[in-house]
Structure formats: structure tokens, C-alpha cells
């Protein structure tokens, strides 16, 4: 079942903060990608509980630098990919 998933990729889809809350509870999740997903700081913050996540990709999301810093400090990440978007338009 889902509890055995180690990799999840939700690129360019409508995954949102609620999706992240659900995924953060997967006990074996090691790699997660959500490039271009509709996720914010609130959703990504759920991943802090997933201490086993080693690879994370959040390019083209609305996640801010402060949340990226939180993830870096709380998770033992081997790979982190992100690009902050300009919220000013």
C-alpha cells in the first residue's frame, strides 16, 4: 500500500497543502518532488515531521526562503532543489 512508497513526484499538478500533509505521514518517504505544484509554506512545513526525506525538489512553487531554511535545519537532506519565485509580479 501507500505506506511502502519511498518516492513521490507531483510535478506540474494541482497538489496543494492538504496533499503535503497526507504525504508527510508516509513512513518510508525518502524522495519527494513537487516542481510547479500549487503548494505554499504551510504545506511544505508538514514535511519537517518526515525526518527520513533525503531528496526534495520544490522548483517553481510559492515556498519562501524562510521555509527552505526551516527544511534545511530540520531535515538531513542530501539533495534540495528549489527556485524562489518573484511574488511581486
Tab-separated table of C-alpha atoms in Angstrom:
chain	number	residue	atom	x	y	z
A	1	UNK	CA	0.000	0.000	0.000
A	2	UNK	CA	0.887	3.641	0.296
A	3	UNK	CA	2.875	3.039	3.466
A	4	UNK	CA	5.591	1.385	1.329
A	5	UNK	CA	6.117	4.341	-1.044
A	6	UNK	CA	9.643	5.746	-0.998
A	7	UNK	CA	9.373	8.219	-3.905
A	8	UNK	CA	6.554	10.591	-4.836
A	9	UNK	CA	6.611	13.036	-7.769
A	10	UNK	CA	3.747	15.527	-8.107
A	11	UNK	CA	5.259	17.857	-10.691
A	12	UNK	CA	3.101	20.428	-12.514
A	13	UNK	CA	-0.119	19.271	-10.891
A	14	UNK	CA	-2.753	20.604	-8.526
A	15	UNK	CA	-1.167	19.096	-5.417
A	16	UNK	CA	-1.779	21.528	-2.588
A	17	UNK	CA	-1.058	21.985	1.103
A	18	UNK	CA	-3.512	19.236	2.089
A	19	UNK	CA	-1.679	16.794	-0.182
A	20	UNK	CA	1.588	17.574	1.582
A	21	UNK	CA	0.032	16.924	4.989
A	22	UNK	CA	-1.034	13.472	3.812
A	23	UNK	CA	2.296	12.650	2.168
A	24	UNK	CA	4.286	13.717	5.215
A	25	UNK	CA	2.739	10.789	7.085
A	26	UNK	CA	4.190	8.180	4.694
A	27	UNK	CA	6.682	6.298	6.881
A	28	UNK	CA	9.177	5.358	4.146
A	29	UNK	CA	9.119	8.524	2.036
A	30	UNK	CA	12.723	9.338	1.048
A	31	UNK	CA	12.317	11.377	-2.136
A	32	UNK	CA	9.662	13.960	-2.896
A	33	UNK	CA	9.231	16.264	-5.867
A	34	UNK	CA	6.606	18.938	-6.387
A	35	UNK	CA	8.042	21.250	-9.037
A	36	UNK	CA	5.333	23.607	-10.242
A	37	UNK	CA	2.774	22.339	-7.725
A	38	UNK	CA	0.252	24.603	-6.016
A	39	UNK	CA	1.886	24.397	-2.596
A	40	UNK	CA	2.764	27.063	-0.041
A	41	UNK	CA	4.890	27.356	3.082
A	42	UNK	CA	2.075	25.846	5.166
A	43	UNK	CA	2.039	22.654	3.128
A	44	UNK	CA	5.792	22.214	2.973
A	45	UNK	CA	6.059	22.732	6.740
A	46	UNK	CA	4.371	19.336	7.175
A	47	UNK	CA	7.461	17.683	5.711
A	48	UNK	CA	9.501	18.679	8.760
A	49	UNK	CA	7.931	15.673	10.518
A	50	UNK	CA	9.262	13.377	7.772
A	51	UNK	CA	12.792	13.071	9.100
A	52	UNK	CA	13.605	10.338	6.578
A	53	UNK	CA	13.197	12.579	3.492
A	54	UNK	CA	16.613	12.921	1.845
A	55	UNK	CA	15.734	14.364	-1.575
A	56	UNK	CA	13.344	17.271	-2.064
A	57	UNK	CA	12.532	19.312	-5.159
A	58	UNK	CA	10.359	22.453	-4.885
A	59	UNK	CA	11.167	24.427	-8.024
A	60	UNK	CA	8.539	26.890	-9.310
A	61	UNK	CA	6.465	26.852	-6.118
A	62	UNK	CA	5.333	29.650	-3.807
A	63	UNK	CA	7.549	28.364	-0.983
A	64	UNK	CA	9.564	31.189	0.609
A	65	UNK	CA	13.197	31.291	1.637
A	66	UNK	CA	12.374	31.128	5.353
A	67	UNK	CA	10.623	27.780	4.865
A	68	UNK	CA	13.517	26.464	2.775
A	69	UNK	CA	15.759	27.423	5.705
A	70	UNK	CA	13.498	25.545	8.123
A	71	UNK	CA	13.647	22.420	5.962
A	72	UNK	CA	17.430	22.651	5.751
A	73	UNK	CA	17.715	22.914	9.530
A	74	UNK	CA	15.264	20.127	10.414
A	75	UNK	CA	15.854	17.502	7.720
A	76	UNK	CA	19.001	15.639	6.774
A	77	UNK	CA	18.735	16.424	3.080
A	78	UNK	CA	21.184	15.001	0.572
A	79	UNK	CA	19.603	16.891	-2.330
A	80	UNK	CA	17.438	20.022	-2.248
A	81	UNK	CA	16.273	21.756	-5.422
A	82	UNK	CA	14.271	24.958	-5.323
A	83	UNK	CA	13.922	28.272	-7.071
A	84	UNK	CA	12.149	31.104	-5.336
A	85	UNK	CA	9.582	32.878	-7.496
A	86	UNK	CA	9.119	36.621	-7.566
A	87	UNK	CA	5.882	37.305	-5.692
A	88	UNK	CA	5.839	40.945	-6.711
A	89	UNK	CA	4.827	40.067	-10.257
